[in-house]
Short mmCIF file of C-alpha atoms and ligand atoms in Angstrom, two decimals:
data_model
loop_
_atom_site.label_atom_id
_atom_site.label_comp_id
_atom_site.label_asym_id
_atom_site.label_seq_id
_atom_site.Cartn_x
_atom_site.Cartn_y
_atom_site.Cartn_z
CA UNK A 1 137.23 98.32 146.39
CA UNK A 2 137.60 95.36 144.19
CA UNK A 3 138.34 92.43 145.03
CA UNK A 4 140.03 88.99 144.39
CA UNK A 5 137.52 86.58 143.20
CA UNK A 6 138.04 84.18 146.01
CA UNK A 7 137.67 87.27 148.64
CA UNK A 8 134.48 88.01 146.68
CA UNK A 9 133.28 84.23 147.00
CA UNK A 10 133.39 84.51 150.99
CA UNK A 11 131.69 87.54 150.51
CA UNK A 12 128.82 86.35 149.12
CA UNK A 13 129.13 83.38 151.44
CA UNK A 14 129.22 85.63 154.34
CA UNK A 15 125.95 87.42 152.97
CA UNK A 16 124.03 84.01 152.70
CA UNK A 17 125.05 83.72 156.70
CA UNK A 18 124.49 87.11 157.57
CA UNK A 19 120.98 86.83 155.89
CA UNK A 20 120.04 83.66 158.29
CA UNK A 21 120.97 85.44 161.24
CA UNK A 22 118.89 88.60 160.69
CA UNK A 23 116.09 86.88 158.69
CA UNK A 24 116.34 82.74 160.20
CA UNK A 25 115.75 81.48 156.64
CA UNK A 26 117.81 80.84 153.55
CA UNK A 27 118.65 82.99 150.60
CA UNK A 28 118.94 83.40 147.09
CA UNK A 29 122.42 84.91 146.00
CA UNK A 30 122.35 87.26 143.32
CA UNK A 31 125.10 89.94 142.12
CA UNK A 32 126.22 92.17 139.53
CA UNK A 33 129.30 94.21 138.39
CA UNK A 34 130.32 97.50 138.40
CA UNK A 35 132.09 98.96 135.65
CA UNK A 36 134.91 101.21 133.60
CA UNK A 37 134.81 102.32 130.47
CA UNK A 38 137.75 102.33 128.86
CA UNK A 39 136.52 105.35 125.89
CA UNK A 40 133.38 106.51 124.66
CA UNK A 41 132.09 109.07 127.58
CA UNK A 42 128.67 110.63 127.58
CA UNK A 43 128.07 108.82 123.79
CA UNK A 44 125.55 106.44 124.97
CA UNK A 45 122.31 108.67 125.24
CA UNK A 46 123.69 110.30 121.62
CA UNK A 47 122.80 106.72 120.00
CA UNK A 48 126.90 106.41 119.81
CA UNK A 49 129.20 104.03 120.52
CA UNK A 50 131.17 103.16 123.80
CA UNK A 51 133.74 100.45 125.19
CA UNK A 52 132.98 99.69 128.98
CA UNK A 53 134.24 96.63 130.38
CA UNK A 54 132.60 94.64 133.59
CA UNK A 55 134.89 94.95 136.51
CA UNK A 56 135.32 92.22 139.32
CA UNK A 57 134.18 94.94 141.89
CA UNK A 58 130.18 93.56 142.11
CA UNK A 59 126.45 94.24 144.50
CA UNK A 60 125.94 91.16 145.78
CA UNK A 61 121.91 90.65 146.97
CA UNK A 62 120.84 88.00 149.28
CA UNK A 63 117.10 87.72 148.84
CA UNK A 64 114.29 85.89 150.36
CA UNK A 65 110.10 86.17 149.42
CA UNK A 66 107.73 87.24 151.63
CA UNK A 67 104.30 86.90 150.57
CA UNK A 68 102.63 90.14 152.40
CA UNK A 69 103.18 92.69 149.60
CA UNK A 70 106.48 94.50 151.23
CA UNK A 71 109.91 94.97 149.97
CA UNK A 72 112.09 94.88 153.38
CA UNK A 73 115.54 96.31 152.54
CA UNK A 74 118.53 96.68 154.17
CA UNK A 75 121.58 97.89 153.05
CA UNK A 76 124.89 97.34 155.20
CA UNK A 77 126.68 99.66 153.93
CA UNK A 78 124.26 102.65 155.20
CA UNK A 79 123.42 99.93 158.23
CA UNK A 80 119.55 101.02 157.33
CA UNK A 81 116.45 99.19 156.46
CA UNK A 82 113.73 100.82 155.00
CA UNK A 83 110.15 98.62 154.07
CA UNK A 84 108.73 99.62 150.61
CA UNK A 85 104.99 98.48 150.63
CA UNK A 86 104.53 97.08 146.91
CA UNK A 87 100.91 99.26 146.64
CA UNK A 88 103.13 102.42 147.63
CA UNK A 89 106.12 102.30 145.19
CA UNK A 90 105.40 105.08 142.71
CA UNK A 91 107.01 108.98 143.56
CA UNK A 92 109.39 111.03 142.53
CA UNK A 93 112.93 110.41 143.45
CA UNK A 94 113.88 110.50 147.08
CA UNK A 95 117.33 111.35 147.15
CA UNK A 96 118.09 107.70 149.02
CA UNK A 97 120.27 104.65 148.25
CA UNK A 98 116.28 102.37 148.34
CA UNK A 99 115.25 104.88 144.86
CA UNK A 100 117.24 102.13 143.06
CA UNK A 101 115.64 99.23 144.39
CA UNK A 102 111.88 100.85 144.69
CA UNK A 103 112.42 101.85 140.92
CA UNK A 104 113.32 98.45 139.63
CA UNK A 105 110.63 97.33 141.55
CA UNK A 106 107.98 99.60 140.02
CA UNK A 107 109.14 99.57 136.67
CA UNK A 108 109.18 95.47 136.61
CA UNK A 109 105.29 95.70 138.46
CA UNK A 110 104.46 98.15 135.86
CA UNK A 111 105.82 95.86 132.91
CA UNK A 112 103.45 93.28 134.55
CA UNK A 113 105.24 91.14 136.71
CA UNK A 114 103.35 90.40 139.77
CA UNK A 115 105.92 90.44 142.56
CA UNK A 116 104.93 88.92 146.50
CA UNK A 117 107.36 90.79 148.52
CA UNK A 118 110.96 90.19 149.71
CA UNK A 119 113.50 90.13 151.94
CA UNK A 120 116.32 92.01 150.38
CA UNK A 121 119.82 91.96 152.72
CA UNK A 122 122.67 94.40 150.17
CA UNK A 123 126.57 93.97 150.24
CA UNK A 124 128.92 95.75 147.70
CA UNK A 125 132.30 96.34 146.89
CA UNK A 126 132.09 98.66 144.17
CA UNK A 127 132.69 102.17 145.46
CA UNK A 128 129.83 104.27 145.66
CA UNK A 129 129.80 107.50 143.86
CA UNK A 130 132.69 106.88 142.02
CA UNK A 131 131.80 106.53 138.51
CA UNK A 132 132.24 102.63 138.61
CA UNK A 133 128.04 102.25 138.54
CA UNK A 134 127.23 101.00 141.93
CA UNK A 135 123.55 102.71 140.76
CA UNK A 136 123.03 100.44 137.42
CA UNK A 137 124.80 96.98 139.78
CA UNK A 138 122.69 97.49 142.32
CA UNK A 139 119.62 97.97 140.01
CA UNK A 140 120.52 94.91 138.04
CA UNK A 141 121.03 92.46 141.40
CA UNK A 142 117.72 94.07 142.40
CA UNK A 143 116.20 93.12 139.13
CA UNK A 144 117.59 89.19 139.34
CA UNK A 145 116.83 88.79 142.78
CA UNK A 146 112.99 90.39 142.34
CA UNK A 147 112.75 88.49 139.20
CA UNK A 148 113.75 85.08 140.72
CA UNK A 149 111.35 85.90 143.65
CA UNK A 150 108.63 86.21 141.60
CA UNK A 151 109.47 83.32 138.66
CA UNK A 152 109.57 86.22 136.11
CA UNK A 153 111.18 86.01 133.21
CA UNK A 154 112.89 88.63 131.42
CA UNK A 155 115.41 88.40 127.98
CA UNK A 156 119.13 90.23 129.12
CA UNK A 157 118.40 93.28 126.93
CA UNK A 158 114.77 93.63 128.67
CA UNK A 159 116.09 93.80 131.95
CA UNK A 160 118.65 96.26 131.08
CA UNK A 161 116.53 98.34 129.63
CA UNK A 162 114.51 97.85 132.26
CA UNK A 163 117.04 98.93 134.83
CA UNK A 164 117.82 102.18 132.52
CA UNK A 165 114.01 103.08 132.77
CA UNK A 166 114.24 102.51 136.72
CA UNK A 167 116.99 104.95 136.89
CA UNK A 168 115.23 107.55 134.48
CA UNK A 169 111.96 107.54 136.82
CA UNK A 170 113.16 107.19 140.27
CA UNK A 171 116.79 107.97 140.86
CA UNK A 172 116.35 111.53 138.21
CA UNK A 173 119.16 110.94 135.85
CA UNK A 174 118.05 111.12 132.73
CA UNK A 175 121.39 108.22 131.84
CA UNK A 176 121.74 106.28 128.57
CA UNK A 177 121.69 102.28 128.25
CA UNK A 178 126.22 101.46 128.69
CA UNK A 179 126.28 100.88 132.73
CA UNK A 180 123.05 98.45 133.16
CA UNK A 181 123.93 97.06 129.38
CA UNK A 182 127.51 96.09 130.62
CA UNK A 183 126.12 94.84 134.09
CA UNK A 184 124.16 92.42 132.35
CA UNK A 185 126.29 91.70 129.22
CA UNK A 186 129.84 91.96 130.67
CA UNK A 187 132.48 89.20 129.40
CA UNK A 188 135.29 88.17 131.57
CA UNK A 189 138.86 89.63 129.83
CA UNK A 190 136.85 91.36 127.65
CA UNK A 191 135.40 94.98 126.55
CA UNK A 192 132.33 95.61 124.72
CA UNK A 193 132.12 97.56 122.27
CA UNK A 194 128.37 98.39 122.22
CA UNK A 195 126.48 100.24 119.06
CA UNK A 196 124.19 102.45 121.92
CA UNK A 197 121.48 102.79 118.68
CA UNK A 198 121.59 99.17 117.64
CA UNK A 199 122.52 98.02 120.67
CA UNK A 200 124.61 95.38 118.71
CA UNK A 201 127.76 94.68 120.59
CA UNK A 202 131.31 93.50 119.94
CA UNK A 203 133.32 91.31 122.31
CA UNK A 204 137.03 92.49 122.33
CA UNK A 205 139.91 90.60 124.35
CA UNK A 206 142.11 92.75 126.37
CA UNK A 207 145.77 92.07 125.98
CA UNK A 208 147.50 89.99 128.56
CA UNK A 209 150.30 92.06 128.67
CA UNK A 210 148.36 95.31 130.25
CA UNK A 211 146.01 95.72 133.01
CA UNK A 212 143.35 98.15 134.14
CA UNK A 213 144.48 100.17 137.00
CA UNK A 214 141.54 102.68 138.13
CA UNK A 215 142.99 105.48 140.17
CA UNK A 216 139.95 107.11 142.82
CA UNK A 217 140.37 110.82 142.94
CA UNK A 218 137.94 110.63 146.04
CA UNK A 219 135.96 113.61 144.76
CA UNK A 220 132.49 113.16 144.46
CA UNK A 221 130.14 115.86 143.28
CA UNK A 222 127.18 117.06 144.61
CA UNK A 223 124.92 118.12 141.85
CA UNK A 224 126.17 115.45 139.45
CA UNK A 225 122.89 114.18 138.54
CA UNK A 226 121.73 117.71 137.71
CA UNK A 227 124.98 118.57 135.28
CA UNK A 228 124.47 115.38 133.89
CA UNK A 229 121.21 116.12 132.29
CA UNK A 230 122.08 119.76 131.72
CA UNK A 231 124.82 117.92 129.62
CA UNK A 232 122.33 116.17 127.88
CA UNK A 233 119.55 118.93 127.36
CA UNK A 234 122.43 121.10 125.32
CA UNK A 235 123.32 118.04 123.03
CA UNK A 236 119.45 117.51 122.45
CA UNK A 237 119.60 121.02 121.45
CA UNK A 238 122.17 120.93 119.37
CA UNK A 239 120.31 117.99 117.59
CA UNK A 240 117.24 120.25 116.94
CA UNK A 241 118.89 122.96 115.50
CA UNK A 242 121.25 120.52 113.40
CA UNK A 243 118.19 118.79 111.74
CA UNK A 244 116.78 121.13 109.99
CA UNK A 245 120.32 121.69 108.68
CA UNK A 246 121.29 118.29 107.83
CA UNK A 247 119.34 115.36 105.76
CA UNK A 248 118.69 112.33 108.09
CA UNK A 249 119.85 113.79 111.50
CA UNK A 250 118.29 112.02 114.46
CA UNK A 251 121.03 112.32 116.92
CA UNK A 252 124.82 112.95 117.15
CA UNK A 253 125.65 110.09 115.99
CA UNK A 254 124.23 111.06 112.68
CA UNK A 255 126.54 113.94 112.44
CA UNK A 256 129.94 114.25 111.10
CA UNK A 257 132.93 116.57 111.98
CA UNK A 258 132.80 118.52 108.71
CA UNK A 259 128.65 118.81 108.64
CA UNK A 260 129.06 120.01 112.35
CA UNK A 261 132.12 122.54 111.23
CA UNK A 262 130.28 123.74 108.35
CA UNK A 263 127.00 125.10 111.10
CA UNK A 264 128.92 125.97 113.99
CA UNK A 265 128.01 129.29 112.74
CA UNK A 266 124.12 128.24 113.91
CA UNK A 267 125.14 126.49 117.37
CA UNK A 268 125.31 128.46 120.92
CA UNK A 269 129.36 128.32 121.12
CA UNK A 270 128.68 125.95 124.47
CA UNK A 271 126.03 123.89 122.54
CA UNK A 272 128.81 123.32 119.86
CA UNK A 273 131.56 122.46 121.99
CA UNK A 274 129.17 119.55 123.11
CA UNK A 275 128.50 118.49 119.85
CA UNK A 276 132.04 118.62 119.24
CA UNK A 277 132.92 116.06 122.11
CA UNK A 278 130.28 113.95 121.13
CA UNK A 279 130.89 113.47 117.31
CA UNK A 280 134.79 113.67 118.49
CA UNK A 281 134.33 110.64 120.78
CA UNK A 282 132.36 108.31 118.97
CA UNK A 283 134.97 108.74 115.93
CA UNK A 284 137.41 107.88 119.17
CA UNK A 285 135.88 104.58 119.94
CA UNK A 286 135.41 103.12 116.72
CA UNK A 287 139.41 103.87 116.01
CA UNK A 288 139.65 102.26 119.96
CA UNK A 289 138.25 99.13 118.24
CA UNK A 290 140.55 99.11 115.77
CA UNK A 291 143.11 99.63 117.81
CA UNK A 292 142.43 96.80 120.13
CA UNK A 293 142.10 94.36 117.51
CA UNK A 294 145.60 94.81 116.13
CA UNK A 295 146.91 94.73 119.63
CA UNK A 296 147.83 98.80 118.92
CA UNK A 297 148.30 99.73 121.88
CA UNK A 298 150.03 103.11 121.78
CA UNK A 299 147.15 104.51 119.44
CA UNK A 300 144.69 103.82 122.07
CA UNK A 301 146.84 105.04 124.60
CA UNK A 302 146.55 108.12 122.39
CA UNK A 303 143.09 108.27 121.84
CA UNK A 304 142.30 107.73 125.85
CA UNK A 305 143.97 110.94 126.22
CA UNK A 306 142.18 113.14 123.68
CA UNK A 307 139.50 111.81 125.30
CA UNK A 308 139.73 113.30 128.45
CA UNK A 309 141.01 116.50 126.74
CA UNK A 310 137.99 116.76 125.26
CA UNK A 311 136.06 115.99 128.46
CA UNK A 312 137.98 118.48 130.30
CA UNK A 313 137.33 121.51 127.71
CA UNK A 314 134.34 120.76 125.28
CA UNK A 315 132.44 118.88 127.52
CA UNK A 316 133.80 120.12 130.91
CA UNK A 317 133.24 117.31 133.09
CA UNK A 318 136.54 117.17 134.36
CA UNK A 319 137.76 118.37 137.41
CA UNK A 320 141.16 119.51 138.76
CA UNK A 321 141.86 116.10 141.01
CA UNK A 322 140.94 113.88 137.47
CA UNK A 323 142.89 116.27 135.61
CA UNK A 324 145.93 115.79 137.91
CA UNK A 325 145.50 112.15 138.09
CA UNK A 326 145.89 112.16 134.08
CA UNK A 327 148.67 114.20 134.22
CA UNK A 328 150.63 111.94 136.70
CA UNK A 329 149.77 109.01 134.30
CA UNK A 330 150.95 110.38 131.58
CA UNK A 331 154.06 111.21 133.64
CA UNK A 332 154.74 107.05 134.37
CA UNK A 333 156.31 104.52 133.25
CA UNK A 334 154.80 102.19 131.26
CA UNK A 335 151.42 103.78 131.02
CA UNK A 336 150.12 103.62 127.62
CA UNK A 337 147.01 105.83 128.18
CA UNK A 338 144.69 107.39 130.96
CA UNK A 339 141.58 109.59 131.03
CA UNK A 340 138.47 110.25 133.24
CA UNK A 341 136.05 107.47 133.27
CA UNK A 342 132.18 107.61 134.30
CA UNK A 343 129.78 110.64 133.73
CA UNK A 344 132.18 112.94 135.62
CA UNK A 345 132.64 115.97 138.13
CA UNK A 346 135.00 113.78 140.10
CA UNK A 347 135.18 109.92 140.44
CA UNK A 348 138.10 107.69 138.93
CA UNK A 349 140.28 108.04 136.03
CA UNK A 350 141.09 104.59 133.81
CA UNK A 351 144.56 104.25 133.31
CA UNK A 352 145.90 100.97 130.88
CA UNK A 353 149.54 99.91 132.53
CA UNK A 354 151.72 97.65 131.44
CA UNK A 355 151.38 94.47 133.73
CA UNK A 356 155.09 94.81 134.74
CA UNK A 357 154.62 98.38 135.66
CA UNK A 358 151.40 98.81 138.11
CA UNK A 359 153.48 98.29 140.69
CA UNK A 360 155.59 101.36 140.07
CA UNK A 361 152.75 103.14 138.99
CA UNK A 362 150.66 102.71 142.03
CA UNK A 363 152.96 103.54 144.27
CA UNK A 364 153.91 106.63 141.87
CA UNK A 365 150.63 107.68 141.08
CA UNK A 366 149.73 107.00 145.23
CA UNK A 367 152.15 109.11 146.64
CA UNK A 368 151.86 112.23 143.81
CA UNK A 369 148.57 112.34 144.66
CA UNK A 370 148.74 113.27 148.28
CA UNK A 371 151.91 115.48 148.49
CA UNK A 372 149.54 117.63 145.41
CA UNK A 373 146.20 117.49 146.54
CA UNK A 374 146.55 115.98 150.35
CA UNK A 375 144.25 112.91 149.83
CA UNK A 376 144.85 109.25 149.68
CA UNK A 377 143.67 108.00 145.75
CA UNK A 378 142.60 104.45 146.26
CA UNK A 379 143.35 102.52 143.34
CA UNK A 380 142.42 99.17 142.19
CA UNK A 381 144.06 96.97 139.99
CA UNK A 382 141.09 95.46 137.73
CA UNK A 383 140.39 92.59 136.18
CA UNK A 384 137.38 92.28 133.47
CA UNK A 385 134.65 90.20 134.84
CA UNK A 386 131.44 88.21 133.60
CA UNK A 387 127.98 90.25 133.66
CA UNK A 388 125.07 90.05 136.24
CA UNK A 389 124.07 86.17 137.30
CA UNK A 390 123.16 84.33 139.98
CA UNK A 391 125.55 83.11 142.64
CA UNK A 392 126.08 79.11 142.85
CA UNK A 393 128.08 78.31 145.82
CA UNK A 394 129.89 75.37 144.24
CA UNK A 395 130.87 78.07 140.64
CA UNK A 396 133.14 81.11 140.63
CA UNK A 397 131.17 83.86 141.62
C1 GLA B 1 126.81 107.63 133.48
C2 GLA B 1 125.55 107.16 132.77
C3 GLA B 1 125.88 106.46 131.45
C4 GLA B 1 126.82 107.29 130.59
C5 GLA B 1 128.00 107.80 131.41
C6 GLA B 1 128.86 108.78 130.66
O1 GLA B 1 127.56 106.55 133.91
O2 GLA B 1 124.82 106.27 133.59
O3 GLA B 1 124.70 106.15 130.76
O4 GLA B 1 126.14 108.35 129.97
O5 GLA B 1 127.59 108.44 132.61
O6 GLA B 1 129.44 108.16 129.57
#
């Protein structure tokens, strides 16, 4: 759950300590954030836009080298180790929290960085399975920590890319570039708006007088990773059939509402409701942009919640608990917009509040939640947080 900074600076304090005990030698702090996107859901592998912002919820890696060839893991929150002989990292994914950490370690061996070994000791505070990306954090804090162990170097966009690639090949989710871009790139009161073909990006402040309140529905989805690329297969599909249609077509993002209208006639009707989220959504973010420049925040109030109507029918990603949890937003006081958040089947919803309302609304939104559904929704009050870095023990984390 996230966490004031000054809670998350004994945290990584603690680590550092926790690492001398188990290992009797000092450590190398690095960590990296989680994240919410505010709009622009399931865009990023279309080459479309999205707006995800860096939240102050982070993995936090306290690393060491070895010099015998073996990654030594352990993560605290499973209270497991596992070793991960350097010679013996390729295979397909294992279903196991270490995929994320043997992938990053593969990929940046098979980019040709020559890594010794490490001692690797894992902390985090972003919840797991949630749609905040504890996956791409924990693959980026991997990446600084292996990097740092090994004097590589690596440019921001390299290692994010790099991180993307580790998740492609050894966690099975076939995911686009947003969660390890953000990771790396995030700004502190800021979103990004990030062009997912250029991958040119826009720094946008957040208003002072609203806050990010993410609302846990506590549902978390088995097959996730599967539906995900099933989601992804049908817009790749849709792609094919449009480009022989349309001049210049290389991916959704190339396609317009009215080209798309005019060959829904060619599209499987569930190929073209994809479509239609996806060229829907990106249209969505760019007028989110807009809309946070000039401070508008009813209009993207308004376009959070087509959002997540078009995640709930077109793209169907949505499930009852999220849809319930929009619903009681929408309900509040003082709530300017809501919507899932994350690739979906369960997870959080975002909700912007204004500042002088979360209280209200937590407590609304809290106690809704379990006389409906019987479950406790944790939610977190964010704030929007710097990307991926080292820790300095004298510096804000
Ligand atoms: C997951 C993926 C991202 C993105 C979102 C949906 O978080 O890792 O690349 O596709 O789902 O927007």
């Amino acid at each position: 759950m996230p966490i004031p900074p000054s809670r998350n600076e004994s945290a990584a304090g603690s680590l550092r300590e926790r690492f001398q005990n188990r290992k009797g030698t000092s450590s190398r702090v690095f960590l990296a954030p989680g994240r919410v996107n505010l709009i622009g859901e399931h865009t990023d592998y279309n080459d479309g836009f999205v707006m995800p912002v860096a939240i102050d919820s982070y993995t936090w890696i306290a690393a060491a080298k070895r010099s015998d060839g073996v990654l030594s893991v352990c993560s605290e929150h499973f209270g497991e180790s596992v070793q991960l002989p350097l010679t013996a990292l390729a295979g397909p994914p294992r279903k196991h929290w270490s995929d994320y950490v043997r992938g990053v370690a593969a990929v940046l061996q098979s980019a040709g960085h020559k890594l010794m070994g490490a001692d690797i000791l894992i902390y985090s505070n972003v919840p797991l399975g949630a749609g905040l990306s504890s996956s791409a954090s924990l693959e980026v804090a991997s990446a600084l920590a292996l990097m740092a162990e090994a004097s590589a170097h690596l440019s921001p966009l390299e290692l994010a890319k790099l991180c993307q690639r580790a998740e492609h090949e050894y966690a099975g989710t076939r995911c686009g570039i947003m969660d390890q871009f953000v990771a790396v790139f995030g700004r502190a009161r800021c979103a990004l708006m990030l062009d997912c073909r250029s991958l040119e990006y826009q720094v946008l402040t957040l208003p002072a007088a609203v806050r990010i309140v993410i609302c846990n529905s506590m549902v978390k989805h088995e097959h996730a990773a599967g539906e995900y690329n099933l989601r992804r297969a049908d817009c790749e599909n849709g792609v094919k059939v449009l480009q022989r249609l349309i001049p210049n077509v290389r991916a959704l993002r190339d396609v317009s509402r009215a080209d798309l209208e005019q060959h829904r006639g060619e599209l499987a009707e569930r190929v073209y409701r994809r479509c239609r989220h996806v060229v829907g959504e990106n249209q969505r973010v760019l007028a989110a942009a807009e809309a946070l420049r000039t401070q508008d925040l009813a209009a993207l109030g308004n376009l959070m919640y087509q959002s997540h109507t078009s995640m709930r029918d077109d793209y169907e990603i949505s499930c009852s608990q999220l849809d319930f949890l929009v619903d009681l937003a929408a309900g509040a006081e003082g709530v300017y917009g809501a919507r899932m958040t994350g690739g979906g089947f369960g997870g959080c919803t975002v909700n912007l509040v204004r500042s002088d309302a979360v209280e209200d609304f937590q407590s609304r939104i809290g106690a809704g939640y379990r006389r409906k559904t019987g479950r406790n929704s944790e939610i977190y009050v964010c704030a929007a947080a710097q990307g991926a870095r080292e820790w300095q023990s004298d510096g804000e984390p």
